[in-house]
Tab-separated table of C-alpha atoms and ligand atoms in Angstrom:
chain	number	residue	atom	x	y	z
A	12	UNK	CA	0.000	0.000	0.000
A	13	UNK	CA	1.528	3.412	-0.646
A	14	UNK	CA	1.741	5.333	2.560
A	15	UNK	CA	0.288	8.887	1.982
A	16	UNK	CA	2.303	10.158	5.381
A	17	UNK	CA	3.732	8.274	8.225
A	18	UNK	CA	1.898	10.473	10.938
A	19	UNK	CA	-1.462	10.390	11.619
A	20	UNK	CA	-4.017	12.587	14.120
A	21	UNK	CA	-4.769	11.075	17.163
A	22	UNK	CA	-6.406	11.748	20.201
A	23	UNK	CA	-4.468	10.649	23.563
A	24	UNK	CA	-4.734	10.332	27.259
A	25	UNK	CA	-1.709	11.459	28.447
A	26	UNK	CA	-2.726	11.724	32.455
A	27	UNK	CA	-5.767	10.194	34.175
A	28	UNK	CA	-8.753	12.876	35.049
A	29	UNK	CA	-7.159	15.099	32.491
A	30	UNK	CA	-8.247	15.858	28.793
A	31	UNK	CA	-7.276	13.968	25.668
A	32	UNK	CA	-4.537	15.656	23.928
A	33	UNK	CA	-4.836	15.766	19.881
A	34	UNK	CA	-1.496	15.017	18.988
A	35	UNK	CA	0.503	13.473	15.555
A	36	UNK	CA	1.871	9.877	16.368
A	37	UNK	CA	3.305	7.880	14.012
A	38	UNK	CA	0.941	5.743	12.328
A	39	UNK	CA	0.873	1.718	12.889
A	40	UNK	CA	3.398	0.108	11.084
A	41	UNK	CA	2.316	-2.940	8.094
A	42	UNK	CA	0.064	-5.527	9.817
A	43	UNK	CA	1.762	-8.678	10.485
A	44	UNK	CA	0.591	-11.933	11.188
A	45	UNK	CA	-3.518	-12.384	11.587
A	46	UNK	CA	-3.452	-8.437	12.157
A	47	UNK	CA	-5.354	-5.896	9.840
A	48	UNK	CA	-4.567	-2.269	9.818
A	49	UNK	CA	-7.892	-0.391	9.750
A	50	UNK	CA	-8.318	3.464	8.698
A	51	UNK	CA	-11.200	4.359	11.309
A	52	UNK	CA	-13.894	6.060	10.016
A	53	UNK	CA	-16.437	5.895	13.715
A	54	UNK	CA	-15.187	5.755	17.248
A	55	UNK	CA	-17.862	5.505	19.617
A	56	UNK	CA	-17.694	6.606	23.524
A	57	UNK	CA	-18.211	3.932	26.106
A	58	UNK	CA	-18.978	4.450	29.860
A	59	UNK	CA	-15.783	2.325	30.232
A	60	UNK	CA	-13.426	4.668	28.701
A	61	UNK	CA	-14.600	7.240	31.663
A	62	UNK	CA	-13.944	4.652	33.870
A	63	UNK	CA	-10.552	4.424	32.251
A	64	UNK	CA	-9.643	8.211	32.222
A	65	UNK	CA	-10.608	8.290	35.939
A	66	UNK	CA	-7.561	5.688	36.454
A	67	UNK	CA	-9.484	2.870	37.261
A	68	UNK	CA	-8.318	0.556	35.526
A	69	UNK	CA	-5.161	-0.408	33.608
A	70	UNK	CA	-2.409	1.932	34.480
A	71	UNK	CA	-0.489	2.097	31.209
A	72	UNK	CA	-0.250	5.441	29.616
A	73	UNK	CA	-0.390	7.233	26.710
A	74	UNK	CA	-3.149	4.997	25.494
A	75	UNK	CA	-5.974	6.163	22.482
A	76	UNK	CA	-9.359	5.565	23.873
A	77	UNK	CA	-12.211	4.212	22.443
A	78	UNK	CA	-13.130	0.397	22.100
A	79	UNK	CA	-16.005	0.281	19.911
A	80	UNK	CA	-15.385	1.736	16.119
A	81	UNK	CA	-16.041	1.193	12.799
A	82	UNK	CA	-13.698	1.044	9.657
A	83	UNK	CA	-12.140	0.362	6.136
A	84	UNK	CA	-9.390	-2.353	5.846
A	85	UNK	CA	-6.367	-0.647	4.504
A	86	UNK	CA	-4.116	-3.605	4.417
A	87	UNK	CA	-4.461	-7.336	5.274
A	88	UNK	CA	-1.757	-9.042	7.355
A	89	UNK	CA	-0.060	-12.548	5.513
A	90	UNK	CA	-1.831	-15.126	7.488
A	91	UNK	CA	-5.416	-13.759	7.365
A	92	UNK	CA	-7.565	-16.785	6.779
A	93	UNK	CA	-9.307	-16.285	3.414
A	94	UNK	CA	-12.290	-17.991	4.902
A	95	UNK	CA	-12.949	-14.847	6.989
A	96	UNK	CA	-13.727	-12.749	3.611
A	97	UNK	CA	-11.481	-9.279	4.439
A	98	UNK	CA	-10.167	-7.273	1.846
A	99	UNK	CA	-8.583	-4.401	1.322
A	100	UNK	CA	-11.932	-2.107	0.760
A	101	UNK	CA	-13.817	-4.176	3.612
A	102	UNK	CA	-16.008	-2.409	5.689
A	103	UNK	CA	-15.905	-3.858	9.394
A	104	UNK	CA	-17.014	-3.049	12.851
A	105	UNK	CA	-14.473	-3.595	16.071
A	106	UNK	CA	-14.793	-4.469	19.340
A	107	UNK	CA	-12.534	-3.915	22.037
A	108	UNK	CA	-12.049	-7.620	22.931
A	109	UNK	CA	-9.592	-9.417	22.240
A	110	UNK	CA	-6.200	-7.716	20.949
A	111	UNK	CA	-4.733	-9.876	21.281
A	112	UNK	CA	-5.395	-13.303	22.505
A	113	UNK	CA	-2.749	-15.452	23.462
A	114	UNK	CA	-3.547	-18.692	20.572
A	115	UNK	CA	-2.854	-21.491	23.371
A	116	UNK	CA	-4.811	-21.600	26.212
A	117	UNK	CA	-8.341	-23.160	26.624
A	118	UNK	CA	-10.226	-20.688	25.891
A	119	UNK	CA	-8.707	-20.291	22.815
A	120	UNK	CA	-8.641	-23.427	21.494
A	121	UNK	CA	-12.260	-24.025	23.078
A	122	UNK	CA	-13.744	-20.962	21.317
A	123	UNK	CA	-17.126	-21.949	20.976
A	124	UNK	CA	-17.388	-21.808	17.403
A	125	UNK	CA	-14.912	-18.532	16.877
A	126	UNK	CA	-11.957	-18.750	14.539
A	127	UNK	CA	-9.259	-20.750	15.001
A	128	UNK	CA	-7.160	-20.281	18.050
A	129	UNK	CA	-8.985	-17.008	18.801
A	130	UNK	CA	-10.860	-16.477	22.370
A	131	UNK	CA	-12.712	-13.367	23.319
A	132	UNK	CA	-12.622	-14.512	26.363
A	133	UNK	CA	-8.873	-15.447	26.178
A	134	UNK	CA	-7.695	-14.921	30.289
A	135	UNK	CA	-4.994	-12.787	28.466
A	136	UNK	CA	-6.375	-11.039	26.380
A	137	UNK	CA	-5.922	-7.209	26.109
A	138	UNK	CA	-8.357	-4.717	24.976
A	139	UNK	CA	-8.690	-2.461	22.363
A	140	UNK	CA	-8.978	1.030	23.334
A	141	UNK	CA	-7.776	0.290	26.795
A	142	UNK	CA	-4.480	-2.198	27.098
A	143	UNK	CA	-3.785	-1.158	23.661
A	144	UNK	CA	-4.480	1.829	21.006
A	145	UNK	CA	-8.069	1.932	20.202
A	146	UNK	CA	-10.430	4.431	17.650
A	147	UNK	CA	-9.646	7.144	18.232
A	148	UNK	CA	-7.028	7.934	15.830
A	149	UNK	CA	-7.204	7.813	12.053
A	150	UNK	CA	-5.747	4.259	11.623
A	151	UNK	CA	-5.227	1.207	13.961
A	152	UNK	CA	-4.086	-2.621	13.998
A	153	UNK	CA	-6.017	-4.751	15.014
A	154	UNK	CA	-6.770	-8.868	14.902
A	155	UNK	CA	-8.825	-10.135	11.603
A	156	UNK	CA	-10.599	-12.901	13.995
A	157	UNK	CA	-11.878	-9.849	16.312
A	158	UNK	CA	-13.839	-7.771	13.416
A	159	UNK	CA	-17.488	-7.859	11.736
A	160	UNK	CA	-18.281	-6.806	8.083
A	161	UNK	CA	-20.371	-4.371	8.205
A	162	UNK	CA	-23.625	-4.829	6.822
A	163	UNK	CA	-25.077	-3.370	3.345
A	164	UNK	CA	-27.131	-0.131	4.517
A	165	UNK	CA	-25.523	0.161	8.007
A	166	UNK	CA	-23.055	3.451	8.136
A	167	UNK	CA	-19.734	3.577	10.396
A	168	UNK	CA	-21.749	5.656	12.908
A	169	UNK	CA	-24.465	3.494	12.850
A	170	UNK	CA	-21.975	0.303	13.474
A	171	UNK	CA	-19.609	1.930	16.064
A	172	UNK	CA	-21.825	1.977	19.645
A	173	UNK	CA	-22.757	-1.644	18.156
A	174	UNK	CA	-19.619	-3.030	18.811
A	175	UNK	CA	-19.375	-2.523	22.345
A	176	UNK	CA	-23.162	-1.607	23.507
A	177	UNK	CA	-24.786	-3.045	20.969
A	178	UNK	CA	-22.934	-6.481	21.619
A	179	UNK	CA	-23.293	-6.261	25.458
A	180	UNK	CA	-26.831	-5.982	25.258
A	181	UNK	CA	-27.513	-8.490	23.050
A	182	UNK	CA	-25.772	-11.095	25.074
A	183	UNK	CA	-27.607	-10.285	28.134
A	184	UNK	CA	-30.859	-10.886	26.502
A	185	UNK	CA	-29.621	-14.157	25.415
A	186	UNK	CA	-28.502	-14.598	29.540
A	187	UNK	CA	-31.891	-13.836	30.219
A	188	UNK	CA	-32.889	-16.641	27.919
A	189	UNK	CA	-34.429	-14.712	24.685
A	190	UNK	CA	-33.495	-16.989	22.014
A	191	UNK	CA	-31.389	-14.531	19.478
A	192	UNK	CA	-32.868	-14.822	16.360
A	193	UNK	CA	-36.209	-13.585	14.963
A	194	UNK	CA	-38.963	-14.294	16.598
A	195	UNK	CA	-36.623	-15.955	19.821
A	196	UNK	CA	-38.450	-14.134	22.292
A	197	UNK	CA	-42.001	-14.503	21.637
A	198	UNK	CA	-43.681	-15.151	24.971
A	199	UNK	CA	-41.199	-14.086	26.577
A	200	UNK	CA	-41.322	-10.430	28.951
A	201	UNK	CA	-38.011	-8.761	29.727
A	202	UNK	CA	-37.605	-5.625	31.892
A	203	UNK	CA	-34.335	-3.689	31.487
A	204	UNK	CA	-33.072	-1.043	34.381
A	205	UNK	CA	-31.780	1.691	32.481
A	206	UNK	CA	-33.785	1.748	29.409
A	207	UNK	CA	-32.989	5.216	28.604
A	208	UNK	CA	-29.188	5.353	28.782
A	209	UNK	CA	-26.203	4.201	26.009
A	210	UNK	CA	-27.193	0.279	26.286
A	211	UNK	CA	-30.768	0.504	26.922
A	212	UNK	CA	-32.204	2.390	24.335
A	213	UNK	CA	-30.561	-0.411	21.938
A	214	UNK	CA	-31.596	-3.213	24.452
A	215	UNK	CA	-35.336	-1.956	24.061
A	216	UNK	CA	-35.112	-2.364	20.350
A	217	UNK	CA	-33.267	-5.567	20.240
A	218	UNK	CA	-35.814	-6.893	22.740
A	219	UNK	CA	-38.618	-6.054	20.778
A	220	UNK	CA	-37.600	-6.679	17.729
A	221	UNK	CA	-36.794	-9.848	18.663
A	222	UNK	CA	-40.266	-10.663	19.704
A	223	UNK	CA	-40.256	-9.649	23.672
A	224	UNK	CA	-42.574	-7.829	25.508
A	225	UNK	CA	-40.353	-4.811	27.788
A	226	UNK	CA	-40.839	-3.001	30.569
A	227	UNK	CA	-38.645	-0.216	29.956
A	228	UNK	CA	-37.198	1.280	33.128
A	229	UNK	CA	-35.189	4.434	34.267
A	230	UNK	CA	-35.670	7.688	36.114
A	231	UNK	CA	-35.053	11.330	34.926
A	232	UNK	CA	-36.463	13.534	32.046
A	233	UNK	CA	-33.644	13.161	29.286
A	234	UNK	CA	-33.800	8.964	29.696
A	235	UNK	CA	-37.247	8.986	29.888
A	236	UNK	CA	-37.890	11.322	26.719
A	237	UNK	CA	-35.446	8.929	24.748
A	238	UNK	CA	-37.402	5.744	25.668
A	239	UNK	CA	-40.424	7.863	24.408
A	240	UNK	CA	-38.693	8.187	21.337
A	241	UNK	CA	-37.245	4.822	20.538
A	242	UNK	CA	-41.404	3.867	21.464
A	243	UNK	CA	-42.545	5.970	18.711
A	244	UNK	CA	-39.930	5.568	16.066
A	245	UNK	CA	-40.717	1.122	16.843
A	246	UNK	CA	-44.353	2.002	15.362
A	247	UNK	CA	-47.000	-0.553	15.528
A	248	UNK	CA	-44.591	-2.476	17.666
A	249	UNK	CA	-43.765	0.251	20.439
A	250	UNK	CA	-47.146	-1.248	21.783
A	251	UNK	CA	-44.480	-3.976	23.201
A	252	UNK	CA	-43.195	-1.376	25.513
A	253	UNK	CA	-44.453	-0.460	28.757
A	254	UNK	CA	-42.229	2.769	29.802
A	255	UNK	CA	-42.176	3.185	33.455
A	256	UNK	CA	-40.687	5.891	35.667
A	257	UNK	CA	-38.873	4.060	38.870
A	258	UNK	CA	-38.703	7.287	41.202
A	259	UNK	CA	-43.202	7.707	40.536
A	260	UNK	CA	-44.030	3.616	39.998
A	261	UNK	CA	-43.223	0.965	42.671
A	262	UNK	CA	-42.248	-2.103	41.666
A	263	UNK	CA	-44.936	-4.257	42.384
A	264	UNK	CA	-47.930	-1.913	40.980
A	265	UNK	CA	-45.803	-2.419	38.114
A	266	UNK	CA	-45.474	-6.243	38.355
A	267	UNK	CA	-49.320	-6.529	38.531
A	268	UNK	CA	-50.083	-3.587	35.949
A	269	UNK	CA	-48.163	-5.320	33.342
A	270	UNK	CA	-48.631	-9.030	34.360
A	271	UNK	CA	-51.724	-9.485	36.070
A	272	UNK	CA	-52.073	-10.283	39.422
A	273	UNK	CA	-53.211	-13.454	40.296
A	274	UNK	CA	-56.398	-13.259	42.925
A	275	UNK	CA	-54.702	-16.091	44.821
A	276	UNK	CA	-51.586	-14.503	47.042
A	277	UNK	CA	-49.266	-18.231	46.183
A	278	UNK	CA	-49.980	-17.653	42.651
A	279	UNK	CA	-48.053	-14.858	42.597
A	280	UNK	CA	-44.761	-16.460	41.481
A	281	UNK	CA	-46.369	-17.297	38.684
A	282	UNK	CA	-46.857	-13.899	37.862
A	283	UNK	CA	-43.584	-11.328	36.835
A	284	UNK	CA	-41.019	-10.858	33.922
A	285	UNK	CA	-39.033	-13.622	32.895
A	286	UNK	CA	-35.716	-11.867	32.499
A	287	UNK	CA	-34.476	-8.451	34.137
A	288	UNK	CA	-31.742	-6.462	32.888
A	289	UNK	CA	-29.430	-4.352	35.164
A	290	UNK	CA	-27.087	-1.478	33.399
A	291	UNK	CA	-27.340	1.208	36.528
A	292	UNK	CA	-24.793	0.724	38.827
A	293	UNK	CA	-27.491	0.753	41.976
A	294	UNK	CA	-28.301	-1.097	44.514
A	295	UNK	CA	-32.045	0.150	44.057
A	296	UNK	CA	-31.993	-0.267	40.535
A	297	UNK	CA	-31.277	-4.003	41.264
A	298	UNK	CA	-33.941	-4.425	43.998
A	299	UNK	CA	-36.351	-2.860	41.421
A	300	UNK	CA	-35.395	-5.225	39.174
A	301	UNK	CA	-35.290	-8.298	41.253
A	302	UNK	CA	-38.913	-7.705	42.539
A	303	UNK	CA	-40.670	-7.688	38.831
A	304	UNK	CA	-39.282	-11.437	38.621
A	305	UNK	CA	-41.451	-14.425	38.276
A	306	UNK	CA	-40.256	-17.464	39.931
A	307	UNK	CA	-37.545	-19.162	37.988
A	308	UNK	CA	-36.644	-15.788	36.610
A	309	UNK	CA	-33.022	-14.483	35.248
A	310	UNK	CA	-31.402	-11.176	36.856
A	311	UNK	CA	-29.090	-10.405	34.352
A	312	UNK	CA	-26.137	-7.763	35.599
A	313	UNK	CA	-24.640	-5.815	33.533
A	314	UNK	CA	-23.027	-3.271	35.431
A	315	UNK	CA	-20.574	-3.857	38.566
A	316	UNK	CA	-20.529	-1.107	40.818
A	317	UNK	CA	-16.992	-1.004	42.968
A	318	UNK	CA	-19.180	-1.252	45.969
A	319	UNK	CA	-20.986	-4.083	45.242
A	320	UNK	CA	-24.451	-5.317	45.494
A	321	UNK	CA	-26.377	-6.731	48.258
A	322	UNK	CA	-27.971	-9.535	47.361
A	323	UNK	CA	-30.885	-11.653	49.109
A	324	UNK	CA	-30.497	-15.317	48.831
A	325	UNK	CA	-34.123	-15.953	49.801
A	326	UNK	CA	-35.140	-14.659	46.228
A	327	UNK	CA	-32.428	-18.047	44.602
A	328	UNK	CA	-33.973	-20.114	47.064
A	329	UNK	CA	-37.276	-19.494	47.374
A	330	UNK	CA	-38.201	-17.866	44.405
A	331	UNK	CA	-35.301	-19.786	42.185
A	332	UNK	CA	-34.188	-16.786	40.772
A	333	UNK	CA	-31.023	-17.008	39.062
A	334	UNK	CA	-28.384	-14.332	38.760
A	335	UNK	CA	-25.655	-14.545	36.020
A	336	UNK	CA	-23.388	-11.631	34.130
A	337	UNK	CA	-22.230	-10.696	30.774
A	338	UNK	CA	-19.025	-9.508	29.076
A	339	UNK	CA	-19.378	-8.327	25.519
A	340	UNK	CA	-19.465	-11.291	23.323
A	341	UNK	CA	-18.262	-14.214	20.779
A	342	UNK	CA	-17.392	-13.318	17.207
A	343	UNK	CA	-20.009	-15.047	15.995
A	344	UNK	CA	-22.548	-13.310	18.084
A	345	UNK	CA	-21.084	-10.197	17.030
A	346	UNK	CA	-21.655	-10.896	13.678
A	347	UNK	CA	-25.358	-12.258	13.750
A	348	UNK	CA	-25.991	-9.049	16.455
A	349	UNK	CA	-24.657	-6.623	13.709
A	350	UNK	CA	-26.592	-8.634	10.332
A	351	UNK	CA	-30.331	-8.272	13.012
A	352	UNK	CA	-29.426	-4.780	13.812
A	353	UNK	CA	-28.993	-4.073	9.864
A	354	UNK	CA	-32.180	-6.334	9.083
A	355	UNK	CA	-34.247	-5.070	11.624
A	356	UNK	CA	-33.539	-1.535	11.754
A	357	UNK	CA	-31.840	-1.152	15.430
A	358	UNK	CA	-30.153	2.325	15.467
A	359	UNK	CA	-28.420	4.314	18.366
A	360	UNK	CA	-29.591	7.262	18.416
A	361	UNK	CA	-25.868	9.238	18.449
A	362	UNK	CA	-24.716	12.545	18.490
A	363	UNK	CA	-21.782	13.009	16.493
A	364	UNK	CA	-18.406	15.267	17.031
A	365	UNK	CA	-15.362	15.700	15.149
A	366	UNK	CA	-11.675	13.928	16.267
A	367	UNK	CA	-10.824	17.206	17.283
A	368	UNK	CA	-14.109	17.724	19.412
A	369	UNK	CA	-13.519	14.516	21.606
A	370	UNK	CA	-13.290	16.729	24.838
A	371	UNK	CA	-16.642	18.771	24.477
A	372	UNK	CA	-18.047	15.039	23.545
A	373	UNK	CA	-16.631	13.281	27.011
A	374	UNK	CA	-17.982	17.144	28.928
A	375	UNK	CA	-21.475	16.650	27.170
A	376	UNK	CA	-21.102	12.299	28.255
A	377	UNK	CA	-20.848	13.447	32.067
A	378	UNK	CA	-23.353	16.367	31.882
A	379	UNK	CA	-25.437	13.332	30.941
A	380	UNK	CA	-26.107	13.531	27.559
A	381	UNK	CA	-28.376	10.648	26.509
A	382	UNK	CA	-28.027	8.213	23.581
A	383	UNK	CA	-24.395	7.819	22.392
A	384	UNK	CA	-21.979	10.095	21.340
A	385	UNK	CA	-19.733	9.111	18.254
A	386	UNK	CA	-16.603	10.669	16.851
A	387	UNK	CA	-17.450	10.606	13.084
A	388	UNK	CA	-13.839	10.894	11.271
A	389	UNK	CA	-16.187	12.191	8.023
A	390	UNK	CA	-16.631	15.668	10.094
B	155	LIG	ZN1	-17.638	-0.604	26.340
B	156	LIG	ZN1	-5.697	-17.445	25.182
C-alpha cells in the first residue's frame, strides 16, 4: 500500500482525570501476522473509557481511547484466513475484545465456534482502546478474527456503539434466555433497568424486535424522553413497551399492571417478567429489578458497581431466581448481532463530534447527555 504520510491525528490520554490531547503519532506500522490495519472512520464513547480516564483501571499510559469503532481495511496481514472474507476495501465493525489473545490456552482453542485459536474470552487477552491503542485515531491494527463486516445499509456511525453496547446488550438478553434470532423471544417479557441510557435504548429495540414484551425502566427527564422516542420511532410495535418511571411507579404496581395479578396470594410467582436487565450501577436499581421477577426468573447484571451489590439469597432459594453476568461477546454473536441490527432496523440514536471535538463530547457524556456520542472521522 503506498503510505500517503507516516503520521497520523490522534487523540491521547496522556494523564488520568485530564483531557485527551490531539497530537501526531506515528501511524501503525504494516500488519503482520492475523493483524489488519484499519483506517477508522467511527469511534464511539463507552462508559468504560470514563472509567478508564478516571484511572481505574489499567495503568499504562499514553493509550488512544475508544473500544467500539467502525472502519475500512487498509491492508491485510499474511496469514489472514481467506475464509474470513477481508479485503482491502472491507467495511468492518471492532470491538474492544480481544487484541490480542494469546492462541494457546483453553479458551482459545475451546472458542465456541470462533476462529481458530482465537478467544474473546482469552484470560490474556488485552483490549482495544484500553491495554492497547483503540479508535480514536485515524488508523489502527487490530486482529482479523476480532472484526465484523459491516452490513449493506448500516453506516460507520451506525456500526460503532454496536460493537461494544450493541454487543453487550444483546448477550444479556440471550442470559436472560431470549433466544437470538427472529422471533426468539415470543412469549417471553423482559424488563431492562436503564432503558434510557447508552445500552438501553438499543436493548429496548433488540428486545422487541426480537419478539419480547419490555418493561422499559429508568428515572429522569432526558432517559425517559429517549425511551419515548425509541417507542414511537418502533411504530405498531412500540405497543411492546411499557415505559415506566422508577422514582413515581413501585415495583410491584408495576409487576401486577403489566402481568396481572393473580387473585390467589401463592400464585403470585407465577406472575412477573421472565428476564431483568441491570445497566445502573445501583443497589435500588437491582432491587427494582429483582422484585418484577417471576419465579424461575433471570437477573441479568450488567453493570458492577466497585461497591458491590447486596444480594438476598431468599429470592435463589425461594423464588429460584437465578443471577448470572455478561461480558461483551463471541465473534459469531457479534456478527449475527450486527446482520439483526442491519435487518431489523436497530439504530443508536448518536450525536456526532469531530476527532478534534472529543473533549466537548466526554464534557457533554458526564453532563449526561443521553443516547451515544460518536466521533465521526467524516466531520
Ligand atoms: Zn464498552
Ligand atoms: Zn488465550
Amino acid at each position: 500500500m503506498a503510505s500517503q504520510s507516516s503520521t497520523m491525528r490522534a487523540q491521547v490520554l496522556e494523564k488520568f482525570n485530564t483531557p485527551y490531547v490531539l497530537k501526531s503519532i506515528p501511524r501503525p506500522p504494516n500488519p503482520t501476522g492475523k493483524d489488519i490495519l484499519v483506517q477508522v472512520q467511527a469511534a464511539s464513547y463507552c462508559h468504560t473509557d470514563a472509567v478508564f480516564a478516571s484511572g481505574a483501571m489499567w495503568q499504562d499510559l499514553p493509550r488512544v481511547g475508544s473500544h467500539e469503532f467502525a472502519s475500512v481495511i487498509v491492508e491485510v496481514g499474511p496469514d489472514v484466513s481467506p475464509s474470513l472474507k477481508l479485503e482491502v476495501g472491507t467495511p468492518v465493525g471492532i470491538p474492544s475484545r480481544a487484541f490480542p489473545s494469546c492462541g494457546v490456552c483453553d479458551e482459545c482453542g475451546n472458542n465456541d465456534g470462533d476462529p481458530e485459536s482465537y478467544g474473546v474470552y482469552c484470560t490474556k487477552a488485552g483490549n482495544l482502546g484500553l491495554s492497547r491503542d483503540g479508535g480514536f485515531q485515524e488508523y489502527c491494527i487490530v486482529d482479523s478474527r476480532q472484526v465484523a463486516p459491516i452490513p449493506h445499509g448500516m453506516t460507520a456511525v451506525d456500526t460503532a456503539p454496536l460493537m461494544c453496547a450493541g454487543l453487550t446488550i444483546w448477550n444479556a438478553l440471550g442470559q436472560a434466555k431470549v433466544k437470538l434470532e427472529a422471533g426468539g423471544g415470543q412469549g417471553l417479557r423482559i424488563a431492562i433497568s436503564g432503558a434510557g441510557g447508552g445500552l438501553g435504548h438499543l436493548g429496548v429495540q433488540f428486545a422487541v424486535k426480537l419478539g419480547c414484551d419490555v418493561i422499559a425502566i429508568d428515572t429522569g427527564e432526558k432517559a425517559l424522553y429517549l425511551l419515548k422516542e425509541i417507542v414511537r420511532d418502533l411504530g405498531p410495535l412500540g405497543s411492546k413497551v411499557t415505559i415506566v418511571d422508577a422514582k413515581s411507579q413501585a415495583a410491584e404496581d408495576v409487576r401486577w399492571a403489566v402481568c396481572g395479578k393473580p387473585e390467589e396470594p401463592a400464585l403470585e410467582g407465577e406472575k412477573g417478567v421472565n428476564g431483568v436487565l441491570i445497566l445502573p450501577e445501583s443497589q435500588q436499581a437491582l432491587e427494582y429489578g429483582v422484585k418484577l421477577l417471576r419465579n424461575h426468573g433471570t437477573c441479568v447484571m450488567v453493570s458492577f458497581p466497585k461497591e458491590g451489590f447486596h444480594i438476598q439469597p431468599r429470592d435463589l432459594v425461594f423464588r429460584h431466581i437465578s443471577m448470572v453476568g455478561v461480558l461483551v461477546g463471541r465473534n459469531r454473536q457479534l456478527r449475527a448481532m450486527l446482520n439483526f441490527a442491519a435487518q431489523e432496523g436497530v439504530r443508536a440514536k448518536t450525536t456526532t463530534y469531530s476527532l478534534e471535538q472529543l473533549n466537548e463530547l466526554v464534557d457533554d457524556y458526564h453532563k449526561g447527555a443521553s443516547g451515544k456520542l460518536v466521533v465521526d472521522m467524516s466531520k
